């Protein structure tokens, strides 16, 4: 009798063990690979029959919960660059608001599901392929890792470094130890905010590499600052989705959180037994498998040739 | 004298109440001709769908059709089509006079047969009532109706394949018919109509109908009303609950959370 849980916003009864299992599996991968897992959670929920707009919005709410304790822990350790975080957040709020309105418009046109799925195919395809190729090269060559901040030689600034320096309103970020224009973090925040609204992700899988390679921030500050920015971006996206699209299912978010928190504990334990390159190639394979699954769904003729306008 | 008058009025009032309590018609679902179990469906926290059993009396030699019908509404749907090799929604279709739920069962399956144009029940009858408008070409109605049925059947909201059992009544009463429908977990709160149509041997049809209310109760009702009537409050509440849950989980497991 209690095996099923009614999701009032999705308007459907779903097996509670399935939801806990999904949350647990994503949490396990999250703990294993040290990523948030939002980019896996939404596609898996869609595959489980949750409407994609509800899956994405509820996942944003789940990310609020998931990133709260992490943000607080990093704040206490002094790993949050608030100046950078606030600029990223400004962009994130703008991008998130834009993304939610985009989803609202697409729902009215009847193609929100398609845009969410195709964005996933593109993002997972790019990130998965990049990670796969990079880990494969790393496994073959065994080249010692070079700190990204030291890649550009001091005497010969790269084209990218010169471009960054040419941007107006250069300011120094003490905590990160970098000097750059606020335009860059704001633009990055906008991009992550749009993706958070469309895909229901925190955006850590884009934010972390971009902060390391493009903003040249030290790793310990990157994790804390990205969590801080993700927390507030997802708070904004959750409220906006609730107000504009009525797609946040609180029950779904909490069950997923319970599953993912427990799953993450097992993931963390196993991660100590595997090597970094093995972990990366495994994660890249999972990302690519999910991407292929969504792509196949878009390529093959659907079983039912009609769909509800605006999802369910 | 005055107290005798008051006593008399109380006695008459009491007798009147007794008569009223004995009158039939207050609860049609409990009528011996059409019994619905349960009489009301509550969508609660653990709702996943429910079995609805309908029992009715029919004269010997007659046939019966039982239907559960939802309120009619205009459905806004999207047609799927292929663009650049990918399947996406390509055109809007509006379906008029479509019941939100249609479940039918018959003692003789031919009564619901799609090939019987003259039938008053089943998908064939539904087809006559529905109409389509929007991005469609002339003559596409038949194909669209089939696709519409497939969509609704995939959600368990339309079905015309359930059987009716004949049961001989104990005590020499008229024979009974009984059927059990599965009401999908996707059913929406609202008032549904249950109808038993009896087809006599001379071809005449008698019908008995009763209401089957479906309502959201408890936590789902509270969340739905918050989400749709107080959107901003619901959004803020969702965030506050997520923050508190996340913080407690962090304390409990000592994790650092994720993205």
Coordinates of C-alpha atoms in Angstrom, one line a residue, chain A residues 36 58 60 71 77 95 98 118 130 136-137 154 163 168-169 177 179 184-185 195 202 221 232 277 280 300 306:
Chain A
X36 CA 26.7 17.0 -8.1
X58 CA 12.2 19.6 -8.9
X60 CA 16.7 22.4 -8.9
X71 CA 28.2 25.7 1.0
X77 CA 36.7 26.9 6.0
X95 CA 20.3 33.7 -16.6
X98 CA 15.8 34.3 -18.5
X118 CA 18.3 18.4 -27.0
X130 CA 35.9 15.8 -23.6
X136 CA 42.1 8.2 -22.4
X137 CA 45.0 10.4 -23.3
X154 CA 54.9 34.7 -17.4
X163 CA 41.8 39.1 -24.4
X168 CA 37.1 46.9 -19.2
X169 CA 36.7 47.5 -15.5
X177 CA 44.3 35.9 -6.3
X179 CA 42.6 40.2 -11.7
X184 CA 33.5 37.4 -17.5
X185 CA 32.0 36.0 -14.2
X195 CA 21.3 25.8 -18.0
X202 CA 23.5 23.2 -10.6
X221 CA 38.2 28.4 -3.8
X232 CA 21.6 30.8 -4.7
X277 CA 41.7 8.4 -14.3
X280 CA 37.0 9.9 -14.9
X300 CA 13.2 6.7 -33.0
X306 CA 0.3 13.0 -29.7

